[in-house]
Coordinates of C-alpha atoms in Angstrom, one line a residue:
M185 CA 26.1 2.4 14.9
S186 CA 28.2 -0.7 15.1
A187 CA 27.2 -3.9 16.7
E188 CA 28.2 -4.5 20.3
T189 CA 31.8 -5.2 21.1
H190 CA 30.9 -8.3 23.1
P191 CA 28.0 -9.9 21.2
V192 CA 25.0 -11.1 23.2
Q193 CA 24.6 -14.9 22.8
T194 CA 21.0 -15.3 24.1
L195 CA 18.1 -12.9 24.4
T196 CA 14.8 -13.7 26.1
I197 CA 11.9 -11.4 25.2
T198 CA 8.2 -11.2 25.5
A199 CA 6.6 -13.5 22.8
P200 CA 6.0 -11.5 19.6
D201 CA 2.9 -10.6 17.6
D202 CA 2.7 -9.9 13.9
W203 CA 0.5 -6.8 13.3
H204 CA 0.5 -7.3 9.5
L205 CA 0.4 -10.8 8.0
H206 CA -0.9 -12.4 4.8
L207 CA -2.0 -16.0 5.1
R208 CA -4.0 -16.2 1.8
D209 CA -6.8 -18.9 1.7
G210 CA -7.6 -22.4 0.6
A211 CA -4.7 -24.7 0.1
A212 CA -2.2 -22.0 0.9
L213 CA -3.3 -22.1 4.6
A214 CA -1.7 -25.5 5.0
T215 CA 1.7 -23.8 4.6
T216 CA 1.2 -20.3 5.9
V217 CA -0.8 -21.0 9.1
P218 CA 1.6 -23.5 10.7
H219 CA 4.5 -21.1 9.9
A220 CA 2.7 -18.2 11.6
A221 CA 1.4 -20.2 14.5
A222 CA 4.9 -21.4 15.3
S223 CA 6.4 -18.0 15.1
V224 CA 4.0 -15.5 16.8
R225 CA 1.2 -15.5 19.3
R226 CA -1.2 -13.2 17.5
A227 CA -1.4 -12.0 13.9
I228 CA -3.5 -9.3 12.2
C229 CA -4.7 -11.3 9.1
M230 CA -5.0 -9.3 6.0
P231 CA -8.4 -9.4 4.1
N232 CA -7.3 -9.1 0.5
L233 CA -8.5 -12.5 -0.5
V234 CA -10.4 -13.3 -3.7
P235 CA -13.1 -12.3 -3.1
P236 CA -12.1 -9.9 -0.4
V237 CA -13.2 -10.1 3.3
T238 CA -15.7 -7.2 3.3
T239 CA -18.2 -8.4 5.9
T240 CA -18.0 -9.6 9.5
A241 CA -19.6 -12.8 8.5
Q242 CA -16.9 -13.4 6.0
A243 CA -14.2 -12.6 8.5
L244 CA -15.6 -15.1 11.0
A245 CA -15.7 -17.8 8.3
Y246 CA -12.1 -17.0 7.3
R247 CA -11.1 -17.2 10.9
E248 CA -12.5 -20.7 11.2
R249 CA -10.6 -21.8 8.0
I250 CA -7.4 -20.4 9.6
L251 CA -8.0 -22.1 12.9
A252 CA -8.6 -25.4 11.2
Q253 CA -5.0 -25.4 9.9
V254 CA -3.3 -24.6 13.3
P255 CA -1.3 -27.6 14.4
A256 CA -2.8 -29.3 17.4
D257 CA 0.1 -28.5 19.7
L258 CA -0.1 -24.8 18.9
R259 CA -3.9 -24.3 19.2
Q260 CA -3.5 -22.7 22.6
C261 CA -0.7 -20.5 21.5
F262 CA -1.9 -18.7 18.3
E263 CA -4.8 -16.3 17.8
P264 CA -5.7 -14.9 14.4
L265 CA -7.0 -11.3 14.6
M266 CA -9.4 -10.4 11.8
T267 CA -9.8 -7.4 9.5
L268 CA -12.3 -6.1 7.0
Y269 CA -11.5 -4.9 3.6
L270 CA -12.7 -1.3 3.1
T271 CA -14.6 -0.5 -0.1
D272 CA -16.5 2.4 -1.4
N273 CA -19.7 0.7 -0.2
T274 CA -18.8 -0.4 3.3
S275 CA -21.5 0.7 5.7
P276 CA -21.4 2.0 9.3
S277 CA -23.7 -0.9 10.3
E278 CA -20.9 -3.3 9.2
I279 CA -18.6 -1.5 11.7
D280 CA -21.1 -2.1 14.4
A281 CA -21.2 -5.8 13.5
A282 CA -17.4 -5.9 13.5
M283 CA -17.2 -4.5 17.0
A284 CA -19.9 -6.8 18.2
S285 CA -18.0 -9.9 16.9
G286 CA -15.1 -9.5 19.3
V287 CA -12.7 -10.8 16.7
V288 CA -12.5 -8.1 14.0
R289 CA -9.8 -5.8 15.2
A290 CA -9.4 -3.3 12.3
V291 CA -10.4 -2.2 8.8
K292 CA -7.9 -2.2 6.0
L293 CA -7.7 0.6 3.4
Y294 CA -6.3 -0.4 0.1
P295 CA -6.3 2.3 -2.6
A296 CA -7.8 0.5 -5.6
G297 CA -5.0 -1.1 -7.6
A298 CA -2.2 -0.4 -5.1
T299 CA -1.1 -4.0 -4.5
T300 CA -2.0 -7.6 -4.6
N301 CA -5.8 -8.2 -4.8
S302 CA -6.7 -4.6 -4.3
A303 CA -8.8 -4.0 -7.3
E304 CA -11.9 -3.7 -5.2
G305 CA -10.3 -1.2 -2.8
V306 CA -11.3 2.4 -2.2
T307 CA -11.4 4.6 -5.3
N308 CA -11.9 7.9 -3.4
I309 CA -11.6 8.2 0.4
D310 CA -14.5 10.7 0.4
H311 CA -16.8 7.7 -0.3
C312 CA -15.9 6.4 3.2
T313 CA -16.7 9.4 5.3
D314 CA -19.6 7.8 7.2
V315 CA -17.7 4.6 7.8
L316 CA -14.6 6.4 9.1
A317 CA -16.7 8.5 11.4
K318 CA -18.3 5.3 12.9
M319 CA -14.8 3.8 13.3
E320 CA -13.6 6.9 15.1
S321 CA -16.5 6.8 17.4
V322 CA -16.2 3.1 18.4
G323 CA -12.4 3.0 18.4
L324 CA -11.8 0.5 15.5
P325 CA -8.4 1.2 13.9
L326 CA -7.9 2.0 10.3
L327 CA -4.9 0.2 8.7
V328 CA -3.6 2.0 5.5
H329 CA -1.6 0.8 2.6
G330 CA -0.1 4.3 2.1
E331 CA 0.4 4.7 -1.6
V332 CA -1.4 6.6 -4.3
T333 CA -2.0 4.8 -7.5
H334 CA -2.0 7.5 -10.2
A335 CA 0.0 6.4 -13.2
H336 CA 1.9 9.7 -13.5
V337 CA 3.3 9.5 -9.9
D338 CA 6.7 7.9 -9.7
I339 CA 6.6 4.6 -7.8
F340 CA 9.3 5.9 -5.4
D341 CA 7.2 9.0 -4.6
R342 CA 3.8 7.3 -4.0
E343 CA 4.1 7.0 -0.2
K344 CA 4.9 10.7 0.2
R345 CA 2.0 11.6 -2.1
F346 CA -0.4 9.5 -0.1
I347 CA 0.6 11.4 3.0
D348 CA 0.0 14.7 1.3
D349 CA -3.1 13.9 -0.7
V350 CA -5.0 11.4 1.5
L351 CA -3.6 10.7 5.0
I352 CA -3.4 14.3 6.2
N353 CA -7.0 14.8 5.1
I354 CA -8.2 11.7 7.0
I355 CA -6.5 12.9 10.2
N356 CA -7.9 16.4 9.8
K357 CA -11.4 15.1 9.4
F358 CA -11.2 12.3 12.0
P359 CA -8.6 13.4 14.6
A360 CA -9.4 10.7 17.1
L361 CA -9.4 7.8 14.5
K362 CA -6.8 5.2 15.4
I363 CA -4.5 4.7 12.3
V364 CA -1.7 2.3 11.6
F365 CA 0.4 3.4 8.7
E366 CA 1.5 0.0 7.5
H367 CA 4.9 -1.1 6.1
I368 CA 6.3 2.5 6.0
T369 CA 9.3 2.8 3.7
T370 CA 10.4 6.4 3.7
S371 CA 11.8 9.1 6.1
D372 CA 8.7 11.1 5.1
A373 CA 6.4 8.5 6.6
A374 CA 8.5 8.1 9.7
D375 CA 8.6 11.8 10.3
F376 CA 4.9 12.1 9.7
V377 CA 4.1 9.4 12.2
L378 CA 6.4 11.0 14.8
A379 CA 4.6 14.4 14.3
Q380 CA 1.1 12.9 15.0
G381 CA -0.6 12.2 18.3
K382 CA -0.7 8.8 20.0
Q383 CA -3.6 7.7 17.8
V384 CA -1.2 7.2 14.8
A385 CA 1.3 4.4 14.7
A386 CA 3.3 2.5 12.1
T387 CA 4.5 -1.0 11.3
I388 CA 7.9 -1.7 9.6
T389 CA 8.8 -4.9 7.8
P390 CA 12.1 -6.7 8.1
Q391 CA 13.0 -6.3 4.5
H392 CA 12.7 -2.5 4.7
L393 CA 15.0 -2.5 7.7
L394 CA 17.6 -4.9 6.2
M395 CA 17.6 -3.8 2.5
N396 CA 17.2 -0.9 0.1
R397 CA 16.7 -0.5 -3.6
N398 CA 20.3 -1.3 -4.4
D399 CA 19.7 -4.8 -3.1
L400 CA 16.7 -5.1 -5.4
L401 CA 18.2 -3.6 -8.6
V402 CA 22.0 -3.7 -8.6
G403 CA 23.3 -6.7 -10.7
G404 CA 19.9 -7.5 -12.0
I405 CA 16.4 -7.4 -10.6
K406 CA 15.8 -9.8 -7.7
P407 CA 12.2 -10.9 -7.9
H408 CA 12.1 -12.2 -4.3
L409 CA 13.0 -8.8 -3.0
Y410 CA 10.2 -7.1 -4.9
C411 CA 7.4 -5.9 -2.6
L412 CA 5.0 -3.0 -2.4
P413 CA 5.7 -0.4 -1.3
V414 CA 9.0 -1.0 -3.1
L415 CA 12.4 -0.8 -1.3
K416 CA 13.6 2.8 -1.2
R417 CA 17.0 4.6 -1.0
Q418 CA 19.6 3.7 1.7
S419 CA 18.9 7.1 3.4
H420 CA 15.3 6.1 3.9
Q421 CA 16.3 2.7 5.2
Q422 CA 18.6 4.3 7.8
V423 CA 15.7 6.4 9.1
L424 CA 13.5 3.3 9.4
L425 CA 16.3 1.6 11.4
D426 CA 16.6 4.7 13.6
V427 CA 12.9 4.8 14.5
A428 CA 12.4 1.1 14.8
T429 CA 15.2 0.7 17.3
S430 CA 14.5 4.0 19.2
G431 CA 12.1 2.5 21.7
N432 CA 9.3 4.8 20.5
P433 CA 6.0 2.8 20.9
K434 CA 4.6 4.3 17.7
F435 CA 6.6 1.8 15.7
F436 CA 6.1 -2.0 16.0
M437 CA 6.4 -5.3 14.2
G438 CA 4.4 -5.9 11.1
T439 CA 6.1 -8.3 8.7
D440 CA 3.8 -8.0 5.7
S441 CA 4.9 -11.5 5.0
A442 CA 3.2 -12.4 1.7
P443 CA 3.3 -15.8 0.1
H444 CA 3.5 -16.3 -3.7
A445 CA 4.5 -19.5 -5.5
T446 CA 8.0 -19.3 -6.8
H447 CA 6.9 -19.5 -10.4
A448 CA 4.6 -16.5 -9.9
K449 CA 7.4 -14.5 -8.4
E450 CA 10.0 -15.5 -11.1
N451 CA 7.8 -14.3 -13.9
A452 CA 7.8 -11.6 -16.6
C453 CA 5.3 -9.8 -14.4
G454 CA 6.2 -11.1 -10.9
C455 CA 4.1 -10.7 -7.8
A456 CA 4.8 -8.2 -5.1
G457 CA 5.6 -9.6 -1.7
C458 CA 8.3 -11.1 0.5
Y459 CA 7.8 -14.3 2.5
T460 CA 9.3 -14.1 6.0
A461 CA 6.8 -15.5 8.4
P462 CA 8.7 -18.6 9.6
F463 CA 11.8 -16.6 10.6
A464 CA 10.8 -12.9 10.8
L465 CA 12.0 -12.6 14.4
A466 CA 15.5 -13.7 13.4
L467 CA 15.5 -11.0 10.6
Y468 CA 14.4 -8.3 13.0
A469 CA 17.2 -9.4 15.4
E470 CA 19.7 -9.0 12.6
A471 CA 18.6 -5.5 12.0
F472 CA 18.5 -4.5 15.7
E473 CA 21.9 -6.0 16.3
R474 CA 23.4 -4.0 13.4
M475 CA 22.2 -0.9 15.2
G476 CA 23.5 -2.1 18.6
K477 CA 19.9 -2.0 19.9
L478 CA 19.0 -5.6 20.7
D479 CA 17.7 -4.2 24.0
K480 CA 14.9 -2.5 22.0
L481 CA 13.7 -5.6 20.2
E482 CA 11.3 -6.7 22.9
G483 CA 9.2 -3.6 22.8
F484 CA 9.1 -3.4 19.0
C485 CA 8.1 -7.1 18.6
G486 CA 6.2 -7.9 21.7
V487 CA 4.8 -4.9 23.5
Y488 CA 4.0 -1.8 21.5
G489 CA 1.6 -3.3 19.0
A490 CA -0.5 -4.9 21.7
R491 CA -0.8 -1.7 23.7
F492 CA -1.8 0.3 20.6
Y493 CA -4.6 -2.2 19.8
G494 CA -5.7 -2.2 23.5
L495 CA -4.9 -5.8 24.0
P496 CA -2.9 -7.5 26.8
V497 CA 0.8 -8.0 26.3
N498 CA 1.7 -11.6 26.0
T499 CA 2.8 -13.2 29.3
D500 CA 5.1 -15.9 27.9
T501 CA 8.6 -15.4 26.5
I502 CA 10.8 -16.8 23.7
T503 CA 14.6 -17.0 23.7
L504 CA 16.7 -16.1 20.7
V505 CA 20.1 -17.8 20.5
R506 CA 23.1 -16.8 18.4
T507 CA 23.4 -19.9 16.3
P508 CA 24.0 -19.5 12.5
W509 CA 21.6 -21.4 10.3
Q510 CA 20.7 -21.3 6.6
V511 CA 17.3 -20.1 5.4
P512 CA 15.6 -22.8 3.4
T513 CA 15.8 -22.5 -0.3
S514 CA 12.0 -23.2 -0.6
Y515 CA 9.0 -24.5 1.2
P516 CA 6.3 -26.8 -0.3
Y517 CA 3.3 -24.8 -1.4
L518 CA 0.1 -25.3 -3.3
D519 CA -0.1 -28.8 -4.7
G520 CA 3.5 -29.4 -5.9
H521 CA 4.6 -25.9 -6.2
S522 CA 7.3 -24.2 -4.1
L523 CA 7.5 -21.0 -2.1
T524 CA 10.8 -19.1 -2.0
P525 CA 11.4 -17.1 1.2
L526 CA 13.3 -13.9 1.5
L527 CA 17.1 -14.5 1.7
A528 CA 16.7 -18.1 0.6
G529 CA 19.9 -20.1 1.1
Q530 CA 21.5 -17.3 3.1
T531 CA 22.8 -17.5 6.6
L532 CA 21.2 -15.8 9.6
N533 CA 22.9 -15.4 12.9
W534 CA 19.8 -15.7 15.2
Q535 CA 17.2 -18.4 15.7
V536 CA 14.5 -19.1 18.2
Q537 CA 15.5 -21.6 20.8
T538 CA 13.6 -24.9 20.8
D539 CA 13.8 -28.1 22.7
A540 CA 15.0 -29.9 19.6
P541 CA 17.8 -28.8 17.3
Q542 CA 16.7 -26.1 14.7
T543 CA 15.5 -27.6 11.5
A544 CA 15.7 -26.0 8.1
D545 CA 12.0 -26.2 7.6
L546 CA 10.2 -24.4 10.4
P547 CA 11.8 -22.3 13.1
T548 CA 9.4 -22.4 16.1
A549 CA 8.5 -20.1 18.9
G550 CA 8.0 -22.5 21.7

């Protein structure tokens, strides 16, 4: 679908939340937390640290480290929502502790070896039966990185195989378990989510809406477009655009923004992940406008995720303005290193309105 004949110049929507975000830890937080806090009101913070966040006590400590890096003027505007990293040895009692904490909002399933810092993930979902039963009974959502890791399975088929081999079995055994199928990348995943009850939802990243595997591979491999799950065919991209912009509350914003130092991305064995946190809303606006569906952006970014998690929808708003600006070529990161964002140096048409002129360093959501 083509963009509108008379383009919208401003768009005021409910302030957004990011339901899938990587902040990392230690010195990285000095960069990632201010970016996130200026861009969204709440963020589901991923637990794949080194070592991973496997207990409620660790999640609470991590939350304090995050909050310590929130700029003073944003401390009333940003709330980190914590998650636990599911392992073969996670206990039902840990789920009780998570619920009692009031800040742990989900548990993350990483198949062992599927992505960054997932070596301690689940080796066999059957090891987690008691934990999943407890989560189902107390209403704590399961977030899934939906790929199998078998070496013989083609990387472009791993999401579909996860549905067939793992996810269907989880849903059959635990039909009331709330599940977020994170960063879906295929029509198979979109169709699967659509076919399930209201307890199953999905997040979609900006890169999977704006790009496909041609962008990654044609003319040479682009390391800053490499993420997991990997970008798929254009036909899959189109289905993701269709469902994201449909107004169906099963699909909502989850950037999977993942920081890696530039030298680690531009490497013979580069890291997987795209960094989009400072300007993700502008990227989503680009995608929705291409579909002529800017009117659906508010639900996707600011409403549906909160409702799925049983949280109040934000009461404040942000305004996007059509003002072209250039994505920074890099951000300072980790003691003299740099962090290259997605679409570095390229022009975006949308930005969040601020009291001051937009800077190249940090788009804000104020």
